Amino acid sequence: MALVKIIAIANQKGGVGKTSTAVNLAAALAARGKEILLIDVDSQANASSALGVFVNGDQSLYAALLGQRSAEELILPTGRRHLSILPAHMDMSGVEVELTQEGSHAECMQVALSGLRKNSTFDYVFLDTPPSLGVLMTASLCAADEVLTPMQCEYLSMEGLSKILFVMEQIRANGVNSKLKHEGIIMTMYNNTNLANQVIDQVQENLPEQLYETIIPRSVRVAEAPSFGKTVLEHDPDGAAACAYKNAAKEFLRRHR
Ligand SMILES: Nc1ncnc2c1ncn2[C@@H]1O[C@H](COP(=O)(O)OP(=O)(O)OP(=O)(O)O)[C@@H](O)[C@H]1O
Ligand SMILES: [Mg+2]
C-alpha cells in the first residue's frame, strides 16, 4: 500500500485563500482519481460547509483530538467520488483551551492521525488550518509531512511567510517533526496589478523552488461557490479559477511524482 502524504495548508495570516485552496485543490485531485481526505482543522468550519457537510461537535475532529473517538470513524463522504471529509464544528474553538490544559497538545494531531497513517486508503490528506499560530495550527504542523502555503499577492505577504517558515524551523528543531518540509507556495487572488506582480517576483527571487507556476486569479466565482455548498469546479467548471485549480492539481502531482 502506498504511504499516505499529509499536507497542511497553512498561513497564519487570515483570509489568504487557505480554505478555498484546500477545498478546490482537494476536489481537483479527487477529480483526477486520487483518493483524498480533507480534514477541517478550523473552528470556523468553512471547509466543511463549503462541501455542504454539517455535523455536531461530537462528530467532528474535536472528538478525535480529545481522544474520545478515532479519526477514522469520523470520516464522512462528501457525495463526490474520491473525496472524503473529517469535518469541524464551532466547538473546536474551545478545544485549544482543553488541549493546552492537558499538556501534550503539540502531539495531539499526530496521535489522532496515527491510525490513518498506518492503514490508509487515501493518497493525500489535506489539513485546512486556522489563521493563527495557536494550538491547532502547531498541532497540524507537527502531524504533517509537508506544508503548502497559499499567499495573497499583496503587501506584507512575505512577512507572513517568514513567520511560518520560522515556526516550521522551530518544530523541526525541537524534534516533534524533524522531517517537516515546506512543499510550496501558491499565489491566490491574483489581479494583474503592479503590486501583485512585484510580490510574485519577490517570492520567485527568494524561494524559486517553492513557488507554484500556477497562480489562482481573483474571481467572484470562488467566493460564491461555498454559498451553494459547491466547489468552484462544480459552480463554474470552465471559469478561470476552476481551470487554475485544475492546473494546480496537475502541478501538485508533478511535484509529488
Ligand atoms: N481566488 C479568489 N477570488 C476571489 N475571492 C476569493 C478567492 N479565494 C478566496 N476568496 C475569498 O476570500 C475570502 C477568504 O478566503 P478563504 O476563506 O479561502 O481564506 P482563508 O485563508 O481560509 O481564511 P481564514 O484565515 O479565515 O481561514 C473568502 O471570502 C473567499 O471566498
Ligand atoms: Mg479558512
Short mmCIF file of C-alpha atoms and ligand atoms in Angstrom, two decimals:
data_model
loop_
_atom_site.label_atom_id
_atom_site.label_comp_id
_atom_site.label_asym_id
_atom_site.label_seq_id
_atom_site.Cartn_x
_atom_site.Cartn_y
_atom_site.Cartn_z
CA MET A 1 0.00 0.00 0.00
CA ALA A 2 1.30 3.44 -0.90
CA LEU A 3 2.11 5.70 2.01
CA VAL A 4 -0.33 8.50 2.63
CA LYS A 5 1.04 12.02 2.50
CA ILE A 6 -0.33 14.58 4.95
CA ILE A 7 -0.23 18.18 3.76
CA ALA A 8 -1.07 21.15 5.96
CA ILE A 9 -2.48 24.11 4.06
CA ALA A 10 -1.15 26.82 6.30
CA ASN A 11 -0.61 30.53 6.61
CA GLN A 12 -1.25 32.22 9.93
CA LYS A 13 -2.49 35.27 8.07
CA GLY A 14 -6.29 35.29 7.80
CA GLY A 15 -8.28 35.36 4.58
CA VAL A 16 -5.45 34.48 2.19
CA GLY A 17 -7.27 31.60 0.46
CA LYS A 18 -6.32 28.60 2.65
CA THR A 19 -9.81 27.11 2.73
CA SER A 20 -10.56 27.90 -0.91
CA THR A 21 -7.29 26.23 -1.89
CA ALA A 22 -7.82 23.24 0.40
CA VAL A 23 -11.34 22.60 -0.93
CA ASN A 24 -10.70 23.23 -4.60
CA LEU A 25 -7.28 21.58 -4.83
CA ALA A 26 -8.68 18.56 -2.97
CA ALA A 27 -11.64 18.46 -5.37
CA ALA A 28 -9.40 18.82 -8.43
CA LEU A 29 -7.15 15.98 -7.26
CA ALA A 30 -10.17 13.79 -6.49
CA ALA A 31 -11.48 14.51 -9.99
CA ARG A 32 -8.19 13.11 -11.30
CA GLY A 33 -8.87 9.88 -9.39
CA LYS A 34 -6.67 10.44 -6.35
CA GLU A 35 -8.20 9.32 -3.06
CA ILE A 36 -8.39 12.47 -0.96
CA LEU A 37 -9.31 13.24 2.64
CA LEU A 38 -9.82 16.84 3.65
CA ILE A 39 -9.58 17.45 7.39
CA ASP A 40 -11.15 20.67 8.62
CA VAL A 41 -8.97 21.88 11.48
CA ASP A 42 -10.62 25.30 11.78
CA SER A 43 -13.48 26.02 14.18
CA GLN A 44 -14.92 28.35 11.54
CA ALA A 45 -15.74 25.03 9.77
CA ASN A 46 -15.53 26.80 6.39
CA ALA A 47 -14.16 23.78 4.53
CA SER A 48 -16.95 21.57 5.91
CA SER A 49 -19.72 23.96 4.96
CA ALA A 50 -18.15 24.67 1.55
CA LEU A 51 -18.63 20.96 0.80
CA GLY A 52 -22.13 21.02 2.28
CA VAL A 53 -21.19 18.94 5.36
CA PHE A 54 -22.56 19.96 8.76
CA VAL A 55 -22.09 17.94 11.98
CA ASN A 56 -22.39 18.18 15.75
CA GLY A 57 -19.36 18.69 17.96
CA ASP A 58 -19.09 15.01 18.90
CA GLN A 59 -18.96 14.07 15.21
CA SER A 60 -16.13 16.49 14.46
CA LEU A 61 -12.35 16.41 14.56
CA TYR A 62 -12.73 17.78 18.08
CA ALA A 63 -13.66 14.28 19.36
CA ALA A 64 -10.55 12.76 17.76
CA LEU A 65 -8.25 15.44 19.15
CA LEU A 66 -9.55 14.82 22.64
CA GLY A 67 -9.11 11.07 22.17
CA GLN A 68 -12.83 10.38 22.50
CA ARG A 69 -13.23 8.80 19.05
CA SER A 70 -10.89 7.60 16.34
CA ALA A 71 -10.31 9.87 13.36
CA GLU A 72 -11.26 7.02 11.02
CA GLU A 73 -14.79 6.70 12.38
CA LEU A 74 -15.41 10.44 11.94
CA ILE A 75 -14.67 10.49 8.22
CA LEU A 76 -17.70 11.24 6.04
CA PRO A 77 -18.36 11.03 2.31
CA THR A 78 -18.85 14.36 0.53
CA GLY A 79 -21.05 12.96 -2.23
CA ARG A 80 -18.12 13.40 -4.61
CA ARG A 81 -16.08 10.49 -5.92
CA HIS A 82 -12.72 10.04 -4.20
CA LEU A 83 -13.29 12.97 -1.81
CA SER A 84 -13.97 12.46 1.91
CA ILE A 85 -14.02 14.89 4.79
CA LEU A 86 -13.34 14.87 8.50
CA PRO A 87 -15.42 17.88 9.45
CA ALA A 88 -15.03 20.62 12.03
CA HIS A 89 -17.51 22.23 14.34
CA MET A 90 -17.59 25.55 16.14
CA ASP A 91 -16.99 23.68 19.41
CA MET A 92 -13.39 23.39 18.32
CA SER A 93 -12.78 26.95 19.42
CA GLY A 94 -12.83 25.54 22.98
CA VAL A 95 -10.56 22.64 22.12
CA GLU A 96 -7.49 24.84 22.21
CA VAL A 97 -8.08 25.60 25.87
CA GLU A 98 -8.78 21.96 26.75
CA LEU A 99 -5.72 20.72 24.89
CA THR A 100 -3.49 23.32 26.47
CA GLN A 101 -4.67 22.19 29.91
CA GLU A 102 -3.92 18.57 29.02
CA GLY A 103 -0.28 19.30 28.30
CA SER A 104 0.94 17.35 25.27
CA HIS A 105 -1.03 19.42 22.78
CA ALA A 106 1.71 19.59 20.15
CA GLU A 107 1.32 15.86 19.51
CA CYS A 108 -2.50 15.66 19.68
CA MET A 109 -2.96 15.70 15.89
CA GLN A 110 -0.09 13.27 15.32
CA VAL A 111 -1.74 10.87 17.75
CA ALA A 112 -5.22 11.40 16.30
CA LEU A 113 -3.98 10.69 12.76
CA SER A 114 -1.65 7.80 13.62
CA GLY A 115 -4.24 5.15 12.69
CA LEU A 116 -4.86 6.86 9.35
CA ARG A 117 -1.16 6.90 8.63
CA LYS A 118 -0.71 3.21 9.34
CA ASN A 119 -3.69 1.93 7.49
CA SER A 120 -4.95 4.37 4.94
CA THR A 121 -6.70 4.10 1.64
CA PHE A 122 -6.00 7.77 0.96
CA ASP A 123 -3.31 9.11 -1.33
CA TYR A 124 -3.31 12.60 0.16
CA VAL A 125 -4.73 14.11 3.34
CA PHE A 126 -5.09 17.89 3.45
CA LEU A 127 -5.42 19.83 6.69
CA ASP A 128 -7.23 23.15 6.36
CA THR A 129 -5.70 25.06 9.26
CA PRO A 130 -6.94 28.14 11.12
CA PRO A 131 -5.48 31.64 10.79
CA SER A 132 -3.32 31.82 13.91
CA LEU A 133 -0.23 30.25 15.35
CA GLY A 134 -2.33 28.63 18.09
CA VAL A 135 -2.56 25.05 19.30
CA LEU A 136 -4.50 23.69 16.30
CA MET A 137 -2.08 25.19 13.79
CA THR A 138 1.01 23.98 15.66
CA ALA A 139 -0.51 20.54 16.15
CA SER A 140 -1.23 20.40 12.38
CA LEU A 141 2.36 21.30 11.52
CA CYS A 142 3.58 18.62 13.95
CA ALA A 143 1.42 15.98 12.24
CA ALA A 144 2.08 16.93 8.60
CA ASP A 145 4.69 15.72 6.14
CA GLU A 146 4.51 18.93 4.17
CA VAL A 147 3.19 22.47 4.25
CA LEU A 148 1.57 24.22 1.32
CA THR A 149 1.16 27.95 1.82
CA PRO A 150 -1.46 29.94 -0.05
CA MET A 151 -0.31 33.51 -0.25
CA GLN A 152 -2.19 36.58 -1.32
CA CYS A 153 -0.48 38.78 -3.89
CA GLU A 154 -0.28 41.78 -1.61
CA TYR A 155 1.93 43.94 0.55
CA LEU A 156 3.30 42.28 3.75
CA SER A 157 2.63 38.77 2.46
CA MET A 158 6.34 37.96 2.53
CA GLU A 159 6.49 38.81 6.23
CA GLY A 160 3.72 36.36 7.00
CA LEU A 161 5.62 33.76 5.02
CA SER A 162 8.82 34.33 7.00
CA LYS A 163 6.86 33.77 10.17
CA ILE A 164 5.50 30.41 9.11
CA LEU A 165 8.91 29.29 7.86
CA PHE A 166 10.34 30.26 11.26
CA VAL A 167 7.70 28.25 13.14
CA MET A 168 8.39 25.26 10.89
CA GLU A 169 12.10 25.55 11.68
CA GLN A 170 11.30 25.51 15.41
CA ILE A 171 9.13 22.42 15.01
CA ARG A 172 11.90 20.64 13.10
CA ALA A 173 14.50 21.70 15.67
CA ASN A 174 12.56 20.57 18.73
CA GLY A 175 12.27 17.09 17.25
CA VAL A 176 8.49 16.68 17.22
CA ASN A 177 8.51 16.59 13.43
CA SER A 178 12.08 16.77 12.16
CA LYS A 179 11.11 15.87 8.56
CA LEU A 180 8.55 18.63 8.02
CA LYS A 181 9.02 20.06 4.54
CA HIS A 182 7.81 23.32 3.01
CA GLU A 183 6.36 21.93 -0.18
CA GLY A 184 5.18 25.02 -1.90
CA ILE A 185 3.64 28.43 -2.14
CA ILE A 186 0.58 29.04 -4.21
CA MET A 187 -0.32 32.62 -5.05
CA THR A 188 -4.02 33.41 -4.70
CA MET A 189 -6.49 36.17 -5.60
CA TYR A 190 -4.24 37.46 -8.34
CA ASN A 191 -5.28 40.58 -10.15
CA ASN A 192 -2.92 41.92 -12.71
CA THR A 193 -1.60 44.94 -10.82
CA ASN A 194 1.95 46.19 -10.34
CA LEU A 195 1.81 45.29 -6.68
CA ALA A 196 0.67 41.71 -7.30
CA ASN A 197 3.38 41.22 -9.91
CA GLN A 198 6.02 42.66 -7.58
CA VAL A 199 5.03 40.30 -4.78
CA ILE A 200 5.23 37.32 -7.13
CA ASP A 201 8.66 38.46 -8.37
CA GLN A 202 9.82 38.73 -4.79
CA VAL A 203 8.73 35.18 -3.94
CA GLN A 204 10.24 33.93 -7.20
CA GLU A 205 13.53 35.55 -6.29
CA ASN A 206 13.66 34.26 -2.72
CA LEU A 207 12.01 30.84 -2.93
CA PRO A 208 12.03 29.85 -6.61
CA GLU A 209 11.62 26.13 -5.99
CA GLN A 210 8.68 26.53 -3.70
CA LEU A 211 6.64 28.82 -5.91
CA TYR A 212 3.89 27.11 -7.90
CA GLU A 213 3.80 28.21 -11.53
CA THR A 214 0.01 28.13 -11.34
CA ILE A 215 -1.47 31.33 -10.00
CA ILE A 216 -5.06 31.47 -8.77
CA PRO A 217 -6.85 34.52 -10.19
CA ARG A 218 -9.22 36.64 -8.20
CA SER A 219 -12.69 35.53 -9.23
CA VAL A 220 -16.04 36.12 -7.65
CA ARG A 221 -16.90 32.52 -8.59
CA VAL A 222 -14.53 31.24 -5.89
CA ALA A 223 -16.24 33.40 -3.29
CA GLU A 224 -19.75 32.45 -4.45
CA ALA A 225 -19.28 28.69 -4.68
CA PRO A 226 -19.41 27.86 -0.92
CA SER A 227 -22.80 29.53 -0.55
CA PHE A 228 -24.13 26.78 -2.85
CA GLY A 229 -22.20 24.06 -0.98
CA LYS A 230 -20.18 23.66 -4.17
CA THR A 231 -16.56 23.70 -5.17
CA VAL A 232 -15.61 26.21 -7.86
CA LEU A 233 -15.06 23.23 -10.18
CA GLU A 234 -18.76 22.42 -9.83
CA HIS A 235 -20.01 26.01 -9.70
CA ASP A 236 -18.13 27.36 -12.72
CA PRO A 237 -16.27 24.41 -14.28
CA ASP A 238 -14.85 26.27 -17.25
CA GLY A 239 -14.05 29.54 -15.47
CA ALA A 240 -10.56 30.87 -14.94
CA ALA A 241 -10.43 29.96 -11.23
CA ALA A 242 -11.63 26.38 -11.77
CA CYS A 243 -9.06 25.96 -14.56
CA ALA A 244 -6.35 27.35 -12.30
CA TYR A 245 -7.19 24.90 -9.52
CA LYS A 246 -7.18 22.06 -12.06
CA ASN A 247 -3.74 23.19 -13.22
CA ALA A 248 -2.58 23.45 -9.61
CA ALA A 249 -3.65 19.83 -9.10
CA LYS A 250 -1.62 18.76 -12.15
CA GLU A 251 1.36 20.68 -10.86
CA PHE A 252 0.92 19.21 -7.38
CA LEU A 253 1.03 15.69 -8.86
CA ARG A 254 4.10 16.53 -10.95
CA ARG A 255 5.82 17.79 -7.80
CA HIS A 256 4.88 14.58 -5.97
CA ARG A 257 5.94 12.08 -8.62
N1 LIG B 1 -9.40 33.37 -5.94
C1 LIG B 1 -10.30 34.06 -5.23
N2 LIG B 1 -11.00 35.05 -5.81
C2 LIG B 1 -11.93 35.76 -5.11
N3 LIG B 1 -12.20 35.56 -3.83
C3 LIG B 1 -11.52 34.59 -3.19
C4 LIG B 1 -10.53 33.78 -3.84
N4 LIG B 1 -10.02 32.91 -2.95
C5 LIG B 1 -10.66 33.15 -1.81
N5 LIG B 1 -11.56 34.14 -1.93
C6 LIG B 1 -12.45 34.70 -0.89
O1 LIG B 1 -11.65 35.36 0.06
C7 LIG B 1 -12.11 35.07 1.37
C8 LIG B 1 -11.03 34.35 2.15
O2 LIG B 1 -10.75 33.12 1.52
P1 LIG B 1 -10.56 31.79 2.34
O3 LIG B 1 -11.68 31.58 3.29
O4 LIG B 1 -10.26 30.71 1.38
O5 LIG B 1 -9.25 32.19 3.14
P2 LIG B 1 -8.66 31.55 4.46
O6 LIG B 1 -7.21 31.82 4.42
O7 LIG B 1 -9.10 30.15 4.60
O8 LIG B 1 -9.37 32.42 5.59
P3 LIG B 1 -9.25 32.15 7.16
O9 LIG B 1 -7.88 32.62 7.52
O10 LIG B 1 -10.35 32.98 7.76
O11 LIG B 1 -9.43 30.69 7.37
C9 LIG B 1 -13.37 34.24 1.21
O12 LIG B 1 -14.48 35.09 1.22
C10 LIG B 1 -13.19 33.61 -0.15
O13 LIG B 1 -14.41 33.29 -0.76
MG MG B 2 -10.01 29.18 6.22
#
